[in-house]
mmCIF file of C-alpha atoms and ligand atoms in Angstrom:
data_model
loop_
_atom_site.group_PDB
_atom_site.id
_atom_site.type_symbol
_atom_site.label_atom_id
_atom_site.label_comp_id
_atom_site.label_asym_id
_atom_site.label_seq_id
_atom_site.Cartn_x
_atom_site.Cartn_y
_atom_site.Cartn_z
ATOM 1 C CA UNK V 71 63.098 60.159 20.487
ATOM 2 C CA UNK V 72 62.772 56.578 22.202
ATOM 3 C CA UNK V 73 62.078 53.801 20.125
ATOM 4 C CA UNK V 74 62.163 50.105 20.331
ATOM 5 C CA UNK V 75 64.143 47.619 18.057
ATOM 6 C CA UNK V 76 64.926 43.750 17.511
ATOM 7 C CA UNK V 77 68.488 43.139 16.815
ATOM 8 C CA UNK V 78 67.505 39.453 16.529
ATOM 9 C CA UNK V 79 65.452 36.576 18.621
ATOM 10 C CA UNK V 80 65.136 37.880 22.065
ATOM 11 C CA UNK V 81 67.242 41.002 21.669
ATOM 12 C CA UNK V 82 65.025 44.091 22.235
ATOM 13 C CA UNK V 83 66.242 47.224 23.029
ATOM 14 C CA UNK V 84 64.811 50.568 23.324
ATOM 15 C CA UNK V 85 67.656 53.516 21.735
ATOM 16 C CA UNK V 86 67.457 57.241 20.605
ATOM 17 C CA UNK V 87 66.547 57.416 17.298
ATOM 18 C CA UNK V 88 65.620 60.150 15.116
ATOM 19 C CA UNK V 89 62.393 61.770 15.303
ATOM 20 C CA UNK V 90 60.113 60.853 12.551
ATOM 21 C CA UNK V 91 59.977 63.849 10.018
ATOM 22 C CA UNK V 92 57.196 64.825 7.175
ATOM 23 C CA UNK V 93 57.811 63.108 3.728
ATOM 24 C CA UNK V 94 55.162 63.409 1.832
ATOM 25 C CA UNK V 95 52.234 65.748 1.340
ATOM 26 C CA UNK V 96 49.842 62.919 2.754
ATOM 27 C CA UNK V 97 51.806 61.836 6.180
ATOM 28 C CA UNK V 98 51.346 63.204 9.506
ATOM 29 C CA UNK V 99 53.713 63.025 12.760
ATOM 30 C CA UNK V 100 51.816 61.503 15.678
ATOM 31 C CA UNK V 101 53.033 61.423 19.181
ATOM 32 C CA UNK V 102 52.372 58.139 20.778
ATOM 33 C CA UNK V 103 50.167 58.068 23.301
ATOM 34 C CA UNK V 104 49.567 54.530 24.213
ATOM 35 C CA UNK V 105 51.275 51.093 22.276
ATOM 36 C CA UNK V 106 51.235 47.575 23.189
ATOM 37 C CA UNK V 107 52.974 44.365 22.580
ATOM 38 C CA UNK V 108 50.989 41.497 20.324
ATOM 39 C CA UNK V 109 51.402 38.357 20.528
ATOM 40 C CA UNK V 110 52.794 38.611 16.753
ATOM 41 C CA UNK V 111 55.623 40.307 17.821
ATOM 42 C CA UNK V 112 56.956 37.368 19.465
ATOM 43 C CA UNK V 113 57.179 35.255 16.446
ATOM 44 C CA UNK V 114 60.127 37.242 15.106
ATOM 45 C CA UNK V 115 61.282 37.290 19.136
ATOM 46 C CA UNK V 116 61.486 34.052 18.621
ATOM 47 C CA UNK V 117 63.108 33.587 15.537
ATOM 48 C CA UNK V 118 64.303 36.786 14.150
ATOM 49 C CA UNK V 119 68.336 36.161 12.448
ATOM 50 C CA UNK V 120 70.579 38.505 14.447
ATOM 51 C CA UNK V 121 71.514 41.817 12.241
ATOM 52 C CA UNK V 122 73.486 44.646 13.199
ATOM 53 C CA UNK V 123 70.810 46.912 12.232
ATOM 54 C CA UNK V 124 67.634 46.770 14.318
ATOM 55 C CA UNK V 125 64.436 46.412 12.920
ATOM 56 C CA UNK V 126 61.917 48.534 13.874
ATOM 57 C CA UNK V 127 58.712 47.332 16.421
ATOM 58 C CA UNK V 128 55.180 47.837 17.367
ATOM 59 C CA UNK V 129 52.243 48.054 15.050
ATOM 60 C CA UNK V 130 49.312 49.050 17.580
ATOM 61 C CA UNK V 131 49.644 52.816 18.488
ATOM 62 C CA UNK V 132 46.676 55.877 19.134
ATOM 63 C CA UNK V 133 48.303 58.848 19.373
ATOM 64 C CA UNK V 134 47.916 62.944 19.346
ATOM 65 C CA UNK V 135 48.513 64.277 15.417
ATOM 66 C CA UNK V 136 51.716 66.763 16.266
ATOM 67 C CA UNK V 137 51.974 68.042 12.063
ATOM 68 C CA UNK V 138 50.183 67.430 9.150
ATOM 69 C CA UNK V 139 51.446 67.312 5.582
ATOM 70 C CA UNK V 140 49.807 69.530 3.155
ATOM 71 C CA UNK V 141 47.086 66.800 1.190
ATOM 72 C CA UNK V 142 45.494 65.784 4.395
ATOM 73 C CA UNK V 143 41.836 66.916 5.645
ATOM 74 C CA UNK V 144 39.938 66.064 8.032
ATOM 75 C CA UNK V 145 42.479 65.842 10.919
ATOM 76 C CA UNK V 146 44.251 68.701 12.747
ATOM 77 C CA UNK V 147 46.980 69.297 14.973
ATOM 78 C CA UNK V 148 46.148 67.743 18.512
ATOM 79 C CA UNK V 149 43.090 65.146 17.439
ATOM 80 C CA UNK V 150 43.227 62.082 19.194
ATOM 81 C CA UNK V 151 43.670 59.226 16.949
ATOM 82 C CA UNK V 152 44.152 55.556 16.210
ATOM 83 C CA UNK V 153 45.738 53.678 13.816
ATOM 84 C CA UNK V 154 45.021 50.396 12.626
ATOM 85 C CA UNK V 155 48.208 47.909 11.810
ATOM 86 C CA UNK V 156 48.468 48.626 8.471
ATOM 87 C CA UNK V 157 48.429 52.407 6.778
ATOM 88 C CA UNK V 158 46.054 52.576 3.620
ATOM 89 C CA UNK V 159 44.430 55.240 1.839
ATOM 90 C CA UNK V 160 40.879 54.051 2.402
ATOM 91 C CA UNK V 161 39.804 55.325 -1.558
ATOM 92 C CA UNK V 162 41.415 52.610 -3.097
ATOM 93 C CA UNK V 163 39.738 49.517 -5.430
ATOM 94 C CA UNK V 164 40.785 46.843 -2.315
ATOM 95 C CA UNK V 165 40.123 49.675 0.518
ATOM 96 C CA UNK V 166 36.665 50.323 -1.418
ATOM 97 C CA UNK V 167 36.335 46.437 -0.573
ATOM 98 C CA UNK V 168 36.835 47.031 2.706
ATOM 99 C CA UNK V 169 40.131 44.884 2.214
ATOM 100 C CA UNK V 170 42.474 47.693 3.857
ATOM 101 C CA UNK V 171 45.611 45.141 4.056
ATOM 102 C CA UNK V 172 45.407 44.879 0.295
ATOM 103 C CA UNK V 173 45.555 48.939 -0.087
ATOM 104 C CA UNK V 174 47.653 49.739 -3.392
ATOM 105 C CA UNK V 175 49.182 52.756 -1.601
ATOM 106 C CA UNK V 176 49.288 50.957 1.379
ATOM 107 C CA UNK V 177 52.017 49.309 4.184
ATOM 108 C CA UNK V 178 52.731 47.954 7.120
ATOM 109 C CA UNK V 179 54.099 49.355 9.865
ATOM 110 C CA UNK V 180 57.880 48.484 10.855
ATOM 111 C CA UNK V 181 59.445 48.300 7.757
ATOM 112 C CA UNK V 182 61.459 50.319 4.829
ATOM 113 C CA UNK V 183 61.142 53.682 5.789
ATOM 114 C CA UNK V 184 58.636 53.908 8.041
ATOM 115 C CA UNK V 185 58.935 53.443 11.923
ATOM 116 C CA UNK V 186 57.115 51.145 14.792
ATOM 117 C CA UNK V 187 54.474 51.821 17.300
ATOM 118 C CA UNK V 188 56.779 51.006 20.316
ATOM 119 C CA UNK V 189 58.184 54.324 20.326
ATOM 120 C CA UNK V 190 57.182 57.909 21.137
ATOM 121 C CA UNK V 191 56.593 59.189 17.746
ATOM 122 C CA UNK V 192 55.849 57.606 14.096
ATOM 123 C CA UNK V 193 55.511 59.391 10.951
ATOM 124 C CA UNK V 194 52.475 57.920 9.279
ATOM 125 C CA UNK V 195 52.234 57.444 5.507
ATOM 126 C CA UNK V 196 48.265 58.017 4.326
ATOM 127 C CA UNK V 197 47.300 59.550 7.458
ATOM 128 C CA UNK V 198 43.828 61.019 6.250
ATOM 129 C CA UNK V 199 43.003 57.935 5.258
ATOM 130 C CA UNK V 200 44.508 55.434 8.060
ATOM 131 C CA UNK V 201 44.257 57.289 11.077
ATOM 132 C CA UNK V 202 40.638 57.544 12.848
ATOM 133 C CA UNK V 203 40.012 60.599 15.143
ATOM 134 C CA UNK V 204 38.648 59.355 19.045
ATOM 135 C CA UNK V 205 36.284 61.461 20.360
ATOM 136 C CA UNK V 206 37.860 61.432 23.785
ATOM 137 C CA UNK V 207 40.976 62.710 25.484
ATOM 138 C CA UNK V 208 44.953 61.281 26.195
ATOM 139 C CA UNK V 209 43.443 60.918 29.916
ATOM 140 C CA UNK V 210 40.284 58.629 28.765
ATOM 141 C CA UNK V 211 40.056 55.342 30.457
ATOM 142 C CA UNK V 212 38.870 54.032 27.360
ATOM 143 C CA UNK V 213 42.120 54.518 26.202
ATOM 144 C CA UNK V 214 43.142 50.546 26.593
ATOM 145 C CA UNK V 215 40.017 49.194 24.736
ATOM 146 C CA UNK V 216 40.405 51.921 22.072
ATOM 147 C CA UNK V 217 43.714 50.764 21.375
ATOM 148 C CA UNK V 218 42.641 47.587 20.460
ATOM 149 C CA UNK V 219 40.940 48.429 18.000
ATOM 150 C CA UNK V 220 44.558 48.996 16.202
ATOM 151 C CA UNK V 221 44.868 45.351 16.023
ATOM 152 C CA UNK V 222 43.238 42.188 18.024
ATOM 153 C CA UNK V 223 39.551 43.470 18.352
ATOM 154 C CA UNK V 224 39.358 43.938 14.684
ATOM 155 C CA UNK V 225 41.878 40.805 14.143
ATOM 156 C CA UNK V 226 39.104 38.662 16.532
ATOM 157 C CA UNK V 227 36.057 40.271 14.753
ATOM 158 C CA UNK V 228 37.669 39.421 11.144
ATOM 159 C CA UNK V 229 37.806 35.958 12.254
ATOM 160 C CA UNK V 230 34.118 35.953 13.377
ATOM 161 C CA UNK V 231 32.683 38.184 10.022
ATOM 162 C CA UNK V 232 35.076 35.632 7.363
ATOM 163 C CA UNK V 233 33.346 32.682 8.898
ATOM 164 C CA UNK V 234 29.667 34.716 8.587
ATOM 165 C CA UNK V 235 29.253 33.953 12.509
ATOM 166 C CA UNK V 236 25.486 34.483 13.327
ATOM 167 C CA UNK V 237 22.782 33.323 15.353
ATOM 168 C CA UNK V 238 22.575 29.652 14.197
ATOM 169 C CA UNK V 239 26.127 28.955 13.983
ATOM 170 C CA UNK V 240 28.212 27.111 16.784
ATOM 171 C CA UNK V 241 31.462 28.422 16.893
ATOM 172 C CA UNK V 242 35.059 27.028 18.439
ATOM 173 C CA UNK V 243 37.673 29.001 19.309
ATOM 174 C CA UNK V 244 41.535 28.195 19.274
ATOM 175 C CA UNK V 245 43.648 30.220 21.346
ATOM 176 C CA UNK V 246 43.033 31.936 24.178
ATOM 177 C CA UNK V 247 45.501 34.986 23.710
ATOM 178 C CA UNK V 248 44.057 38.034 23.124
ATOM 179 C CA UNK V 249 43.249 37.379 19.193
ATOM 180 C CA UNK V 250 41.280 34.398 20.646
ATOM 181 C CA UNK V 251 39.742 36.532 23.567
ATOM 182 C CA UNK V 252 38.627 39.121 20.971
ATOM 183 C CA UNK V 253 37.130 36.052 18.797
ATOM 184 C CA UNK V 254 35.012 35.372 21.512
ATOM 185 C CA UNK V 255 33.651 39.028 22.106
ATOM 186 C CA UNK V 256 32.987 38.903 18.264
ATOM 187 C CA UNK V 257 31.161 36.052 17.952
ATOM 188 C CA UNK V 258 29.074 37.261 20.686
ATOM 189 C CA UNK V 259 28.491 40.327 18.954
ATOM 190 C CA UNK V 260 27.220 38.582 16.379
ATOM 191 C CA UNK V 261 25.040 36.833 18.005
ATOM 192 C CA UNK V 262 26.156 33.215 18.668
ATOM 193 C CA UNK V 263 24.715 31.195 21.327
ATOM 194 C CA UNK V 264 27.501 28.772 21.661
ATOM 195 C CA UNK V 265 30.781 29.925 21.882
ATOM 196 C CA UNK V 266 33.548 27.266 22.963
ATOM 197 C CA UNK V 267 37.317 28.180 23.735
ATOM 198 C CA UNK V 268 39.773 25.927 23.341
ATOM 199 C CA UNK V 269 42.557 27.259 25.778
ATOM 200 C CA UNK V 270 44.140 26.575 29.028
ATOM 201 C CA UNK V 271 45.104 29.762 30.752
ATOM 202 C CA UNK V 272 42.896 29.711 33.783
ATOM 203 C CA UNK V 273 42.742 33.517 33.781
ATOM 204 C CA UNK V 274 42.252 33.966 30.387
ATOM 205 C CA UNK V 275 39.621 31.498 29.838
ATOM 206 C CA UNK V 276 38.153 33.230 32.727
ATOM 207 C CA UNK V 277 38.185 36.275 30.967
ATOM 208 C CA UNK V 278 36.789 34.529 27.756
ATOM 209 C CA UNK V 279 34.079 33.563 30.006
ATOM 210 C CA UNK V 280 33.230 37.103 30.742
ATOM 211 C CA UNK V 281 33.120 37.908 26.695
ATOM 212 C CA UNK V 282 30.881 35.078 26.161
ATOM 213 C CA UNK V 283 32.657 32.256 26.092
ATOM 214 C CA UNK V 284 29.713 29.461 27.116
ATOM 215 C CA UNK V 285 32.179 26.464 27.084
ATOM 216 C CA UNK V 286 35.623 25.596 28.101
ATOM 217 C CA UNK V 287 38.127 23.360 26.476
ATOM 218 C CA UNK V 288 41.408 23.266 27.586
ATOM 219 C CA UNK V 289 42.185 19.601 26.093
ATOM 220 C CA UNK V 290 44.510 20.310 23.192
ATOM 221 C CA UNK V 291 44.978 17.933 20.133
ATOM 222 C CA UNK V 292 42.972 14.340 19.686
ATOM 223 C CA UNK V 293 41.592 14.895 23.040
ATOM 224 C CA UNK V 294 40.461 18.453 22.465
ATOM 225 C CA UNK V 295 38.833 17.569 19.144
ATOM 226 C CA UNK V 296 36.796 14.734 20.695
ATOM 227 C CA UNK V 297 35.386 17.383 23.791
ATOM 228 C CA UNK V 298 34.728 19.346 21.489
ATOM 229 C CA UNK V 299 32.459 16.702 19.284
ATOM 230 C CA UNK V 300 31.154 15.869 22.527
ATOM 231 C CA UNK V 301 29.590 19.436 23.588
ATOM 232 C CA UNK V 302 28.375 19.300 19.607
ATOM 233 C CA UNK V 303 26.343 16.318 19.660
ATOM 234 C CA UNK V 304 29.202 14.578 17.969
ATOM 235 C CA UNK V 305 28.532 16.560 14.970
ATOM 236 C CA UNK V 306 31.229 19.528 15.429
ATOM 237 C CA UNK V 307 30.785 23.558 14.777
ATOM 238 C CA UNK V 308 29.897 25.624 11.853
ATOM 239 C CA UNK V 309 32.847 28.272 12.155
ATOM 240 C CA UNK V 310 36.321 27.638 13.734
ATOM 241 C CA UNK V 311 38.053 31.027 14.391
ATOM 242 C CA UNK V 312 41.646 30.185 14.884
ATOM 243 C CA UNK V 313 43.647 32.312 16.375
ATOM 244 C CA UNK V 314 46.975 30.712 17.210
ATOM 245 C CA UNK V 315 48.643 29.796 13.945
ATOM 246 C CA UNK V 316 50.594 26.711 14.521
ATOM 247 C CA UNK V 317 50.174 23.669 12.711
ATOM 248 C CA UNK V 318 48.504 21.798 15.519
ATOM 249 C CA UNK V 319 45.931 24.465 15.993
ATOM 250 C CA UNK V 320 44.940 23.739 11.853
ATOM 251 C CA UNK V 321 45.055 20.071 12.713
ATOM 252 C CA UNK V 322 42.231 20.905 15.817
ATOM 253 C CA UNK V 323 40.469 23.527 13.258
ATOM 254 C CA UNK V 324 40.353 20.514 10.564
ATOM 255 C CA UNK V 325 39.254 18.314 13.704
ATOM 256 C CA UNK V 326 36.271 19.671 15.064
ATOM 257 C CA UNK V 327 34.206 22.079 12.222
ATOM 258 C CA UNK V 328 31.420 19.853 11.375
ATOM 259 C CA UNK V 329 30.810 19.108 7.356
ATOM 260 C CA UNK V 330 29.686 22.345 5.171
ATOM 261 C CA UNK V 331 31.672 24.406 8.179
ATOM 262 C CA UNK V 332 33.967 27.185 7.771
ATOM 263 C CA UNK V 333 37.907 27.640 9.358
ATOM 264 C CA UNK V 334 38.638 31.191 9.679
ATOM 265 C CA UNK V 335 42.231 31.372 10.194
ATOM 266 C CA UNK V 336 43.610 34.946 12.098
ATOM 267 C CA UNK V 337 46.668 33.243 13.596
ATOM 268 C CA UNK V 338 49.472 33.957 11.340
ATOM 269 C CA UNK V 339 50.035 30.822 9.973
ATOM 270 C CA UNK V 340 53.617 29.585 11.320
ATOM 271 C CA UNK V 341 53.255 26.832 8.186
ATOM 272 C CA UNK V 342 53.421 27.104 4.228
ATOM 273 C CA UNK V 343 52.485 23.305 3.743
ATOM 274 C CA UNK V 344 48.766 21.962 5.491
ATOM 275 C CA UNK V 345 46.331 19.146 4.538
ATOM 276 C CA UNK V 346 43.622 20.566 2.239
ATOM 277 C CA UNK V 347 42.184 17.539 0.519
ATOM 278 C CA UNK V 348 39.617 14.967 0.381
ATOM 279 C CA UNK V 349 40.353 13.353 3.765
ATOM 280 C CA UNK V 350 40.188 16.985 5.661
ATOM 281 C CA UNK V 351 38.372 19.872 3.703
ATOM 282 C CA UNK V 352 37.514 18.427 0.641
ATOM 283 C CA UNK V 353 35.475 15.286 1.340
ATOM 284 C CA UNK V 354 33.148 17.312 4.191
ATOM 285 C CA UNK V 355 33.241 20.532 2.079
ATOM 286 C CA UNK V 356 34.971 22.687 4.082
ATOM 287 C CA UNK V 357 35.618 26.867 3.384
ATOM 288 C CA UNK V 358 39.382 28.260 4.955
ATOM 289 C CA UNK V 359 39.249 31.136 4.638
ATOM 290 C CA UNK V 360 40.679 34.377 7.113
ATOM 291 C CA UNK V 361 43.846 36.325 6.401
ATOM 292 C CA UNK V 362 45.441 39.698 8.181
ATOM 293 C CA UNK V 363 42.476 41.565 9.108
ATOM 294 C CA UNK V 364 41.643 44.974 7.130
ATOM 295 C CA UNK V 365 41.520 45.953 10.858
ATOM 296 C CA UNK V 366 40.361 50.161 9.544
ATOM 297 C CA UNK V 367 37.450 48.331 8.176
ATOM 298 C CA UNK V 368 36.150 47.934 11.030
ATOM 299 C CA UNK V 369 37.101 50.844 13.611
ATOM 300 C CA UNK V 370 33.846 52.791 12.885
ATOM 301 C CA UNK V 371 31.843 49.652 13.538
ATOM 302 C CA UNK V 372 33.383 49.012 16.591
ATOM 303 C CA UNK V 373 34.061 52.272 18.089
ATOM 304 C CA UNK V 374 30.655 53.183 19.407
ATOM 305 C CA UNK V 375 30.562 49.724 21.305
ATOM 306 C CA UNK V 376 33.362 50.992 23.294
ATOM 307 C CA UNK V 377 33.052 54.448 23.719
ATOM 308 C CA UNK V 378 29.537 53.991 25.444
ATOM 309 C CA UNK V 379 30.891 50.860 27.682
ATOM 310 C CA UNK V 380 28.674 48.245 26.055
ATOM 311 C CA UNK V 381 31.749 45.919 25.786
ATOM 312 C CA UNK V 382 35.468 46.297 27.510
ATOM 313 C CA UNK V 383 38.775 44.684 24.929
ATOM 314 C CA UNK V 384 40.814 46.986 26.917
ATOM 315 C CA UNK V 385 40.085 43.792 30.035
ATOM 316 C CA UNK V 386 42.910 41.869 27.912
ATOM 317 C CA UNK V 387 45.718 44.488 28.916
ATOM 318 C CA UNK V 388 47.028 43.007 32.493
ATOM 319 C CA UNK V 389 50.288 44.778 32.187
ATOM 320 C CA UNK V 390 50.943 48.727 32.039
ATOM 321 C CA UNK V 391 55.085 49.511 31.351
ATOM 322 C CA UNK V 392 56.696 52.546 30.234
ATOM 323 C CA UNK V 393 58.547 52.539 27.144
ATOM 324 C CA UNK V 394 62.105 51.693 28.593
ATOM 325 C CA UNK V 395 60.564 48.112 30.012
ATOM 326 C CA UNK V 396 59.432 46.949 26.773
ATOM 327 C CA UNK V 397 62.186 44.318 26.843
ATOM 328 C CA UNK V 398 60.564 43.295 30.093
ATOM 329 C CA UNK V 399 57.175 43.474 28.216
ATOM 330 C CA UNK V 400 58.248 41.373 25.639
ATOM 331 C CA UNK V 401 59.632 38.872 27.984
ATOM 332 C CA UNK V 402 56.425 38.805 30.250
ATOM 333 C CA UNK V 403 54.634 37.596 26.946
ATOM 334 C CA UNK V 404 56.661 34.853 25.796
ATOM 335 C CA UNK V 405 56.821 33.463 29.661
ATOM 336 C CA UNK V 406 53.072 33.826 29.546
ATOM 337 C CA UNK V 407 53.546 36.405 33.040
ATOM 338 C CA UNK V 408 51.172 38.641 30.700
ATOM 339 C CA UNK V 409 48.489 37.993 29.007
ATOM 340 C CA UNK V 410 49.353 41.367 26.729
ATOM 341 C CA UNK V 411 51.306 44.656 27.695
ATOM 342 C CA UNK V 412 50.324 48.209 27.710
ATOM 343 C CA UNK V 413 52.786 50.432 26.652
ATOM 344 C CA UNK V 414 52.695 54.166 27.945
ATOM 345 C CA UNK V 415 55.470 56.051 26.460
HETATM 346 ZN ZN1 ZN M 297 43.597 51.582 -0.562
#
């Protein structure tokens, strides 16, 4: 098969590599159907060491199920299916918890044995329990918004559920990728009335608008924090759901939640080392919270949303490639060409 790998920052390339084979009693083979680039990938594009030996890529994939090892029910040859960006066996004390990313049988795509999304086929480790069966075919047009509930829908709506988003709380933004984008159709969802994002990509604030978005802040850093106080009656917002992970967008996050508010922190955090105490989230008491989202968590939540229209995540894809462009896709997303790329194998 075709499959994508990083030899180190900003070498991608897409090689023959074997196809993915049945290990264990509890993995099935899918056949990749759709895959995408995130906006994670391009950390390591960024500033992965160079290795003769290519890592693996892609963690967002929905696929057809090709074989089936022996343990798993409830799938079957030829079921649609998604997976979300980590593989868990969804029995487990921390999957019980609905804290998938902690699963003790669990992984992450991309690494020691098993393969990436950005290829044509991926052996996948706990299949009964990580992969979700969509009741639709491989020619679906929902097939874009379904696939984001592999990753950044369920990434965005993490954010929103950590910081207990509701009715009565204002919430901020940071970022207006598709993380942030997905922030902002979460919070909606859960029912907040003002929803400011703090980005400056015309077309994707634009787009942010369309998920609910009510303000628009494309100040960044001192400046940003005070427009932001400004459009809060000087007070700031309950929840921050930040979805960049840079140390500046922390420094806005610490900026703007008003006292008693909550940072929920999606972006991975590009820092080990950030202020914590009484003159940022002690002295107002301040929550952080946020981590990687337990993304199968919240598939079944989400799912009927999408398959009946109500809402459209698939609107973030403005790029379709096949799977010999990816190193085009990849570059598309660190020029900021895309906003993110669909990848049709
Ligand atoms: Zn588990």
């Amino acid at each position: 098969m075709r499959a994508t790998f990083m030899y180190g920052a900003g070498d991608v390339r897409v090689e023959n590599a074997p196809d993915p084979a049945l290990r264990q009693p509890t993995d099935a083979i899918v056949r990749i159907v759709r895959s995408c680039i995130c906006g994670s990938d391009l950390h390591p594009y960024h500033n992965l060491p160079a290795s003769e030996q290519g890592t693996p890529m892609g963690h967002e994939f929905l696929g057809v199920i090709e074989d089936l090892g022996s343990e798993v029910s409830g799938l079957k040859r030829g079921d649609l299916v998604v997976a979300p960006f980590a593989y868990s066996d969804n029995t487990c004390v921390f999957c019980r918890e609905g804290l998938h990313t902690s699963c003790l049988h669990g992984g992450f795509w991309a690494r020691g044995e098993v393969g990436g999304g950005q290829a044509e086929a991926i052996r996948v480790p706990q299949a009964q329990g990580t992969l979700v069966k969509l009741p639709v075919g491989e020619d679906s047009e929902l097939l874009p918004s379904l696939l984001t509930l592999a990753d950044v829908y369920g990434t965005g709506y993490h954010a929103a559920k950590q910081a207990h988003v509701n009715a009565r709380t204002t919430v901020a933004v940071i970022g207006d990728g598709a993380v942030g984008l997905m922030a902002v159709l979460s919070a909606k969802r859960l029912g907040a009335e003002q929803i400011i994002l703090m980005g400056r990509h015309d077309e994707r604030t634009k787009l942010g608008i369309d998920f609910g978005a009510t303000d628009v802040v494309p100040e960044r850093g001192a400046e940003g924090v005070e427009k932001v106080r400004e459009l809060t009656g000087g007070e700031g917002v309950h929840t921050v759901l930040e979805a960049v992970g840079y140390m500046n967008a922390y420094e806005t996050a610490v900026g703007i939640v008003r006292p008693g508010g909550v940072i929920s922190r999606v972006g991975v955090p590009q820092y080990e080392d950030a202020p914590i105490g009484f003159g940022s989230l002690f002295g107002p008491n301040i929550t952080l919270t946020g981590g990687p989202a337990p993304a199968r968590a919240y598939i079944e939540e989400l799912l009927p949303d999408v398959l009946e229209g109500r809402v459209e995540p698939g609107r973030v894809f403005d790029r379709t490639i096949g799977l010999e462009q990816v190193p085009d896709g990849y570059r598309a997303m660190d020029e900021r060409t895309a906003l993110k790329v669909l990848i049709q194998p």
